[in-house]
Amino acid sequence: MRTRILLFSIFSLTIFSSQAQDKPNIVIVFMDNFGWGEPGFNGGGITRGAPTPRMDKLADEGMRLTNFNVEVQCTPSRSAIMTGRYAIRSGNGTVPLGEGVYGLVQWEVTMAEMLSNNGYATGMFGKWHLGRTKGRFPTDQGFDEWYGVPNSTDESTYSSLEGFSQSGVPETYVMSSVKGEEPKKVRPYTLDYRPLIDRDLTDKAKEFMTKSVEENKPFFLYLPYTATHFPTMPHPDFKDKSGHGAWADLLMQIDSYLGELQDKVDELGVTDKTLFIFTADNGPEAVGYNSTNLTVETSMQGSAGPWRGTLFTGFEGGLRVPFVMKWPGKIKAGYSSDEIVHVMDLFPTIGAITKSDIPQDRIIDGIDMSDFFLGKTDKSGRDGFIVYMGNDIFGVKWKNWKLHFEEQDAWNSIKNTYTMPRVYNLYDDPQERNNVLFPHTWVPKAALPQLEEHIISLKENPPIPTGQSDPYEPK
């Protein structure tokens, strides 16, 4: 009898181990305000002051998307990648400016919850920006562990600014937590730690991967770095290393850390079992054209490459970000595509690849692109999407065309609203400056049905109100 029990236990463990190994590890490196034109593989690198050999190597070994799109603000993009839904649906269409409740309600199912329910170890290290109150932290939303900041990196400047200490606004802290426990304040997020934090995030990410492999568990690593968000302050190891200023130093730092992560995956012997994604939340920070930048030490002029616009605009420069996906033996190496993909497509795609349960009781706006990523088709299946800036519909993207109902040139500029949509051909006019509504009045007829469907879906399934408290149940 004991022999039978022992054999059964060994057999069960073998099956469990085999099933765990069948599930690919998922790594998502999510940069902050990192423009399309920064990496060498998109024409940046040395033209930005520093080569990016590890980014370029990743692109050579994986699939590069030149038309990968996001929301144009931090919080909406993070909501979209986590839920597979337009951020407007979850009540996270805008970056929060006040101190009230915001973020994801418990009803939402995040990518971390989806993968955790499928036996994954889930770790997040970095910027959350989807809630900073009880029940809204990463470890309340499917992550086993988290180290990072709940909000944005500009808050690291607060304590050094005149008047802040008398404002009554609470100081921002770096936090740490594990699932089932209240997050702990580790240290104030101040300017002395701002250049150091991404080093710590990288180290903790490597430790998490090591621990997961040792425990024979597939892992989901979500690494939303604080770079390249204002203030631009590279780690001391990289300060003045490029010889071309702080931005180039920071580019070298990002490239080096990305290389460390790839090397750790190789060292752990799980390269062929790991789906590795490198991308960003929105386009770059930059002051508007003809503006004067009076900031010296923390100046930022990110690059969107050939595209017009920055974050907080509806132009391609705000929407398109770098994207590389690597999975040896599964994803064709050195392949590039200009097919339209949106960040919210990662949720159902990763769900399909990992054979995880995708929620069926709500609208998922993302499209399962597993066949496209795995080379079974050369079409993504997406012709376009609705362009939001905050809670406002700025336009519609359809194939190589853009319709703009509203425009603003930069994050701090005046918004223009048009009585007739402006129409741009992105192949002919990547800067979106030449309105060709006439003679191309056929374009709105082809592009607008998706907007009509979207508006109807919002009426039938009303968005979660911003600041909605828990518990929440859709009506």
GROMACS .gro file of C-alpha atoms in nm, residues 106-446:
model
  341
  106GLN     CA    1  -1.211   4.468  -0.732
  107TRP     CA    2  -1.464   4.359  -0.995
  108GLU     CA    3  -1.208   4.409  -1.270
  109VAL     CA    4  -0.999   4.103  -1.357
  110THR     CA    5  -0.634   4.191  -1.416
  111MET     CA    6  -0.376   4.003  -1.619
  112ALA     CA    7  -0.211   3.913  -1.288
  113GLU     CA    8  -0.535   3.763  -1.154
  114MET     CA    9  -0.592   3.572  -1.476
  115LEU     CA   10  -0.244   3.420  -1.465
  116SER     CA   11  -0.243   3.366  -1.088
  117ASN     CA   12  -0.563   3.163  -1.125
  118ASN     CA   13  -0.372   2.951  -1.375
  119GLY     CA   14  -0.092   2.861  -1.134
  120TYR     CA   15   0.151   3.143  -1.210
  121ALA     CA   16   0.376   3.316  -0.961
  122THR     CA   17   0.305   3.687  -1.015
  123GLY     CA   18   0.547   3.965  -0.928
  124MET     CA   19   0.540   4.336  -0.998
  125PHE     CA   20   0.827   4.575  -0.942
  126GLY     CA   21   0.780   4.941  -1.026
  127LYS     CA   22   0.516   5.205  -1.087
  128TRP     CA   23   0.151   5.102  -1.044
  129HIS     CA   24  -0.063   5.417  -1.098
  130LEU     CA   25  -0.389   5.222  -1.066
  131GLY     CA   26  -0.477   5.294  -0.704
  132ARG     CA   27  -0.314   5.411  -0.382
  133THR     CA   28  -0.578   5.332  -0.121
  134LYS     CA   29  -0.682   5.019   0.066
  135GLY     CA   30  -0.789   4.743  -0.173
  136ARG     CA   31  -0.636   4.915  -0.477
  137PHE     CA   32  -0.269   4.813  -0.457
  138PRO     CA   33  -0.107   4.553  -0.691
  139THR     CA   34  -0.125   4.276  -0.432
  140ASP     CA   35  -0.501   4.338  -0.409
  141GLN     CA   36  -0.522   4.285  -0.785
  142GLY     CA   37  -0.354   3.947  -0.842
  143PHE     CA   38   0.014   4.004  -0.774
  144ASP     CA   39   0.186   3.785  -0.516
  145GLU     CA   40   0.441   4.055  -0.440
  146TRP     CA   41   0.515   4.416  -0.523
  147TYR     CA   42   0.789   4.668  -0.461
  148GLY     CA   43   0.761   5.015  -0.607
  149VAL     CA   44   0.561   5.337  -0.608
  150PRO     CA   45   0.183   5.367  -0.623
  151ASN     CA   46   0.180   5.683  -0.833
  152SER     CA   47   0.403   5.886  -1.059
  153THR     CA   48   0.771   5.976  -1.039
  154ASP     CA   49   0.720   6.353  -1.050
  155GLU     CA   50   0.612   6.309  -0.687
  156SER     CA   51   0.976   6.237  -0.599
  157THR     CA   52   1.040   6.611  -0.636
  158TYR     CA   53   0.774   6.720  -0.387
  159SER     CA   54   0.977   6.730  -0.066
  160SER     CA   55   1.243   6.946  -0.230
  161LEU     CA   56   0.996   7.209  -0.348
  162GLU     CA   57   0.919   7.527  -0.159
  163GLY     CA   58   0.582   7.525   0.012
  164PHE     CA   59   0.523   7.149  -0.001
  165SER     CA   60   0.592   7.087   0.368
  166GLN     CA   61   0.313   7.331   0.461
  167SER     CA   62   0.067   7.202   0.199
  168GLY     CA   63  -0.083   6.915   0.394
  169VAL     CA   64  -0.031   6.682   0.094
  170PRO     CA   65   0.105   6.348   0.219
  171GLU     CA   66   0.459   6.250   0.129
  172THR     CA   67   0.500   5.979  -0.134
  173TYR     CA   68   0.655   5.651  -0.024
  174VAL     CA   69   0.820   5.357  -0.191
  175MET     CA   70   0.612   5.058  -0.081
  176SER     CA   71   0.637   4.682  -0.050
  177SER     CA   72   0.368   4.420  -0.008
  178VAL     CA   73   0.274   4.056  -0.048
  179LYS     CA   74  -0.067   3.917  -0.128
  180GLY     CA   75  -0.299   3.915   0.172
  181GLU     CA   76  -0.111   4.181   0.368
  182GLU     CA   77  -0.126   4.558   0.396
  183PRO     CA   78   0.148   4.734   0.198
  184LYS     CA   79   0.437   4.869   0.406
  185LYS     CA   80   0.608   5.202   0.360
  186VAL     CA   81   0.973   5.130   0.284
  187ARG     CA   82   1.114   5.482   0.251
  188PRO     CA   83   1.014   5.826   0.123
  189TYR     CA   84   1.028   5.859  -0.255
  190THR     CA   85   1.256   6.161  -0.270
  191LEU     CA   86   1.512   6.297  -0.515
  192ASP     CA   87   1.802   6.110  -0.354
  193TYR     CA   88   1.632   5.777  -0.432
  194ARG     CA   89   1.492   5.872  -0.771
  195PRO     CA   90   1.815   5.774  -0.961
  196LEU     CA   91   1.849   5.451  -0.761
  197ILE     CA   92   1.505   5.296  -0.776
  198ASP     CA   93   1.527   5.126  -1.117
  199ARG     CA   94   1.847   4.949  -1.006
  200ASP     CA   95   1.656   4.803  -0.712
  201LEU     CA   96   1.359   4.711  -0.933
  202THR     CA   97   1.591   4.520  -1.166
  203ASP     CA   98   1.754   4.330  -0.879
  204LYS     CA   99   1.419   4.236  -0.728
  205ALA     CA  100   1.289   4.124  -1.068
  206LYS     CA  101   1.590   3.893  -1.111
  207GLU     CA  102   1.540   3.752  -0.761
  208PHE     CA  103   1.173   3.686  -0.836
  209MET     CA  104   1.253   3.496  -1.156
  210THR     CA  105   1.518   3.291  -0.976
  211LYS     CA  106   1.285   3.200  -0.692
  212SER     CA  107   1.004   3.104  -0.930
  213VAL     CA  108   1.230   2.875  -1.135
  214GLU     CA  109   1.366   2.712  -0.819
  215GLU     CA  110   1.007   2.645  -0.710
  216ASN     CA  111   0.926   2.511  -1.058
  217LYS     CA  112   0.645   2.761  -1.107
  218PRO     CA  113   0.573   2.949  -1.428
  219PHE     CA  114   0.606   3.318  -1.358
  220PHE     CA  115   0.456   3.645  -1.470
  221LEU     CA  116   0.698   3.933  -1.420
  222TYR     CA  117   0.555   4.281  -1.473
  223LEU     CA  118   0.833   4.539  -1.459
  224PRO     CA  119   0.701   4.894  -1.509
  225TYR     CA  120   1.019   5.099  -1.474
  226THR     CA  121   1.016   5.461  -1.359
  227ALA     CA  122   1.246   5.565  -1.648
  228THR     CA  123   1.215   5.781  -1.850
  229HIS     CA  124   0.963   5.986  -1.656
  230PHE     CA  125   1.060   6.331  -1.528
  231PRO     CA  126   1.293   6.401  -1.350
  232THR     CA  127   1.566   6.264  -1.578
  233MET     CA  128   1.824   6.137  -1.329
  234PRO     CA  129   2.043   5.838  -1.425
  235HIS     CA  130   2.194   5.606  -1.166
  236PRO     CA  131   2.541   5.712  -1.041
  237ASP     CA  132   2.690   5.416  -1.230
  238PHE     CA  133   2.573   5.577  -1.555
  239LYS     CA  134   2.599   5.948  -1.477
  240ASP     CA  135   2.824   6.114  -1.739
  241LYS     CA  136   2.899   5.771  -1.889
  242SER     CA  137   2.775   5.854  -2.239
  243GLY     CA  138   2.944   6.189  -2.262
  244HIS     CA  139   2.629   6.325  -2.422
  245GLY     CA  140   2.418   6.432  -2.127
  246ALA     CA  141   2.167   6.287  -1.882
  247TRP     CA  142   1.926   6.156  -2.142
  248ALA     CA  143   2.190   5.949  -2.322
  249ASP     CA  144   2.319   5.828  -1.984
  250LEU     CA  145   1.969   5.711  -1.898
  251LEU     CA  146   1.935   5.538  -2.234
  252MET     CA  147   2.254   5.344  -2.158
  253GLN     CA  148   2.113   5.252  -1.817
  254ILE     CA  149   1.786   5.122  -1.960
  255ASP     CA  150   1.970   4.919  -2.220
  256SER     CA  151   2.203   4.770  -1.960
  257TYR     CA  152   1.921   4.672  -1.722
  258LEU     CA  153   1.728   4.515  -2.010
  259GLY     CA  154   2.038   4.313  -2.092
  260GLU     CA  155   2.065   4.195  -1.732
  261LEU     CA  156   1.709   4.066  -1.744
  262GLN     CA  157   1.771   3.878  -2.069
  263ASP     CA  158   2.093   3.732  -1.931
  264LYS     CA  159   1.915   3.616  -1.615
  265VAL     CA  160   1.650   3.436  -1.823
  266ASP     CA  161   1.934   3.263  -2.014
  267GLU     CA  162   2.122   3.183  -1.693
  268LEU     CA  163   1.811   3.022  -1.542
  269GLY     CA  164   1.781   2.798  -1.849
  270VAL     CA  165   1.428   2.911  -1.934
  271THR     CA  166   1.493   3.114  -2.250
  272ASP     CA  167   1.285   2.888  -2.473
  273LYS     CA  168   1.007   2.883  -2.214
  274THR     CA  169   0.983   3.260  -2.173
  275LEU     CA  170   0.776   3.512  -2.366
  276PHE     CA  171   0.967   3.839  -2.324
  277ILE     CA  172   0.803   4.173  -2.411
  278PHE     CA  173   0.964   4.518  -2.415
  279THR     CA  174   0.739   4.821  -2.465
  280ALA     CA  175   0.611   5.142  -2.302
  281ASP     CA  176   0.300   5.311  -2.166
  282ASN     CA  177   0.284   5.615  -2.399
  283GLY     CA  178   0.486   5.852  -2.610
  284PRO     CA  179   0.763   6.081  -2.489
  285GLU     CA  180   0.775   6.385  -2.270
  286ALA     CA  181   0.879   6.702  -2.451
  287VAL     CA  182   0.799   7.069  -2.434
  288GLY     CA  183   0.607   7.209  -2.728
  289TYR     CA  184   0.778   7.345  -3.037
  290ASN     CA  185   0.896   7.704  -3.000
  291SER     CA  186   0.874   7.672  -2.621
  292THR     CA  187   1.165   7.762  -2.397
  293ASN     CA  188   1.284   7.491  -2.158
  294LEU     CA  189   1.410   7.663  -1.843
  295THR     CA  190   1.486   7.339  -1.660
  296VAL     CA  191   1.854   7.249  -1.658
  297GLU     CA  192   1.933   6.935  -1.458
  298THR     CA  193   1.609   6.748  -1.526
  299SER     CA  194   1.527   6.862  -1.879
  300MET     CA  195   1.358   6.608  -2.103
  301GLN     CA  196   1.312   6.601  -2.477
  302GLY     CA  197   1.200   6.253  -2.569
  303SER     CA  198   1.183   6.132  -2.927
  304ALA     CA  199   0.881   5.996  -3.113
  305GLY     CA  200   1.091   5.935  -3.423
  306PRO     CA  201   0.909   6.046  -3.741
  307TRP     CA  202   0.575   6.083  -3.566
  308ARG     CA  203   0.414   6.403  -3.448
  309GLY     CA  204   0.316   6.456  -3.086
  310THR     CA  205   0.397   6.350  -2.733
  311LEU     CA  206   0.206   6.201  -2.443
  312PHE     CA  207  -0.132   6.368  -2.380
  313THR     CA  208  -0.192   6.417  -2.754
  314GLY     CA  209  -0.389   6.209  -3.003
  315PHE     CA  210  -0.110   6.213  -3.258
  316GLU     CA  211   0.094   5.907  -3.352
  317GLY     CA  212   0.383   6.025  -3.137
  318GLY     CA  213   0.165   5.980  -2.830
  319LEU     CA  214   0.012   5.652  -2.948
  320ARG     CA  215   0.298   5.456  -3.102
  321VAL     CA  216   0.569   5.316  -2.875
  322PRO     CA  217   0.854   5.068  -2.922
  323PHE     CA  218   0.754   4.703  -2.909
  324VAL     CA  219   0.952   4.380  -2.926
  325MET     CA  220   0.832   4.031  -2.835
  326LYS     CA  221   1.071   3.735  -2.812
  327TRP     CA  222   0.993   3.365  -2.765
  328PRO     CA  223   1.257   3.139  -2.926
  329GLY     CA  224   1.115   2.863  -3.141
  330LYS     CA  225   0.766   3.015  -3.125
  331ILE     CA  226   0.804   3.370  -3.255
  332LYS     CA  227   1.001   3.427  -3.574
  333ALA     CA  228   1.332   3.603  -3.505
  334GLY     CA  229   1.412   3.928  -3.682
  335TYR     CA  230   1.055   3.974  -3.806
  336SER     CA  231   0.896   4.320  -3.832
  337SER     CA  232   0.535   4.412  -3.894
  338ASP     CA  233   0.341   4.736  -3.935
  339GLU     CA  234   0.008   4.571  -3.853
  340ILE     CA  235  -0.200   4.767  -3.602
  341VAL     CA  236  -0.185   4.626  -3.249
  342HIS     CA  237  -0.315   4.791  -2.930
  343VAL     CA  238  -0.185   4.743  -2.578
  344MET     CA  239  -0.522   4.603  -2.467
  345ASP     CA  240  -0.471   4.315  -2.713
  346LEU     CA  241  -0.200   4.170  -2.486
  347PHE     CA  242  -0.458   4.061  -2.226
  348PRO     CA  243  -0.656   3.815  -2.444
  349THR     CA  244  -0.345   3.717  -2.641
  350ILE     CA  245  -0.148   3.618  -2.334
  351GLY     CA  246  -0.461   3.454  -2.197
  352ALA     CA  247  -0.485   3.239  -2.510
  353ILE     CA  248  -0.114   3.155  -2.521
  354THR     CA  249  -0.112   3.045  -2.156
  355LYS     CA  250  -0.453   2.873  -2.183
  356SER     CA  251  -0.584   3.090  -1.903
  357ASP     CA  252  -0.951   3.165  -1.840
  358ILE     CA  253  -1.048   3.499  -1.996
  359PRO     CA  254  -1.353   3.668  -1.836
  360GLN     CA  255  -1.671   3.611  -2.036
  361ASP     CA  256  -1.902   3.835  -1.832
  362ARG     CA  257  -1.775   4.170  -1.960
  363ILE     CA  258  -1.662   4.344  -2.276
  364ILE     CA  259  -1.300   4.271  -2.361
  365ASP     CA  260  -1.193   4.524  -2.623
  366GLY     CA  261  -0.861   4.352  -2.688
  367ILE     CA  262  -0.826   4.100  -2.971
  368ASP     CA  263  -0.660   3.760  -2.937
  369MET     CA  264  -0.357   3.792  -3.163
  370SER     CA  265  -0.185   3.467  -3.072
  371ASP     CA  266  -0.202   3.337  -3.431
  372PHE     CA  267  -0.046   3.663  -3.555
  373PHE     CA  268   0.232   3.661  -3.295
  374LEU     CA  269   0.307   3.293  -3.352
  375GLY     CA  270   0.334   3.339  -3.729
  376LYS     CA  271   0.021   3.149  -3.833
  377THR     CA  272  -0.108   3.461  -4.012
  378ASP     CA  273   0.051   3.788  -4.119
  379LYS     CA  274  -0.260   3.989  -4.022
  380SER     CA  275  -0.324   4.116  -3.670
  381GLY     CA  276  -0.701   4.120  -3.713
  382ARG     CA  277  -0.726   4.483  -3.599
  383ASP     CA  278  -0.807   4.758  -3.852
  384GLY     CA  279  -0.816   5.039  -3.599
  385PHE     CA  280  -0.930   5.171  -3.264
  386ILE     CA  281  -1.077   5.474  -3.086
  387VAL     CA  282  -0.825   5.743  -2.994
  388TYR     CA  283  -0.885   5.875  -2.644
  389MET     CA  284  -0.713   6.158  -2.466
  390GLY     CA  285  -0.837   6.125  -2.113
  391ASN     CA  286  -1.212   6.071  -2.125
  392ASP     CA  287  -1.245   6.261  -2.452
  393ILE     CA  288  -1.258   6.095  -2.793
  394PHE     CA  289  -0.994   6.277  -2.995
  395GLY     CA  290  -1.026   6.064  -3.306
  396VAL     CA  291  -1.034   5.730  -3.481
  397LYS     CA  292  -0.749   5.534  -3.634
  398TRP     CA  293  -0.834   5.312  -3.931
  399LYS     CA  294  -0.568   5.133  -4.135
  400ASN     CA  295  -0.325   5.403  -4.253
  401TRP     CA  296  -0.575   5.683  -4.191
  402LYS     CA  297  -0.650   5.903  -3.891
  403LEU     CA  298  -0.960   6.110  -3.818
  404HIS     CA  299  -0.919   6.390  -3.563
  405PHE     CA  300  -1.214   6.561  -3.397
  406GLU     CA  301  -0.993   6.735  -3.141
  407GLU     CA  302  -0.623   6.813  -3.132
  408GLN     CA  303  -0.361   6.959  -2.904
  409ASP     CA  304   0.003   6.998  -3.002
  410ALA     CA  305   0.159   6.911  -2.667
  411TRP     CA  306   0.064   6.803  -2.316
  412ASN     CA  307   0.030   7.165  -2.198
  413SER     CA  308  -0.112   7.330  -2.509
  414ILE     CA  309  -0.458   7.457  -2.604
  415LYS     CA  310  -0.709   7.202  -2.733
  416ASN     CA  311  -0.869   7.267  -3.072
  417THR     CA  312  -1.212   7.124  -3.154
  418TYR     CA  313  -1.325   7.092  -3.517
  419THR     CA  314  -1.672   7.105  -3.669
  420MET     CA  315  -1.554   6.868  -3.942
  421PRO     CA  316  -1.298   6.593  -3.876
  422ARG     CA  317  -0.947   6.641  -4.000
  423VAL     CA  318  -0.826   6.344  -4.206
  424TYR     CA  319  -0.463   6.238  -4.240
  425ASN     CA  320  -0.295   5.973  -4.454
  426LEU     CA  321  -0.020   5.837  -4.227
  427TYR     CA  322   0.184   5.694  -4.513
  428ASP     CA  323   0.199   6.026  -4.696
  429ASP     CA  324   0.190   6.247  -4.389
  430PRO     CA  325   0.338   6.091  -4.070
  431GLN     CA  326   0.340   6.437  -3.911
  432GLU     CA  327  -0.041   6.461  -3.941
  433ARG     CA  328  -0.039   6.817  -4.074
  434ASN     CA  329  -0.206   6.792  -4.417
  435ASN     CA  330  -0.583   6.757  -4.384
  436VAL     CA  331  -0.713   6.563  -4.684
  437LEU     CA  332  -1.081   6.534  -4.590
  438PHE     CA  333  -1.146   6.661  -4.941
  439PRO     CA  334  -1.136   6.466  -5.167
  440HIS     CA  335  -1.116   6.171  -4.923
  441THR     CA  336  -1.464   6.205  -4.774
  442TRP     CA  337  -1.495   5.829  -4.817
  443VAL     CA  338  -1.251   5.775  -4.527
  444PRO     CA  339  -1.494   5.879  -4.249
  445LYS     CA  340  -1.754   5.647  -4.404
  446ALA     CA  341  -1.509   5.357  -4.374
   0.00000   0.00000   0.00000
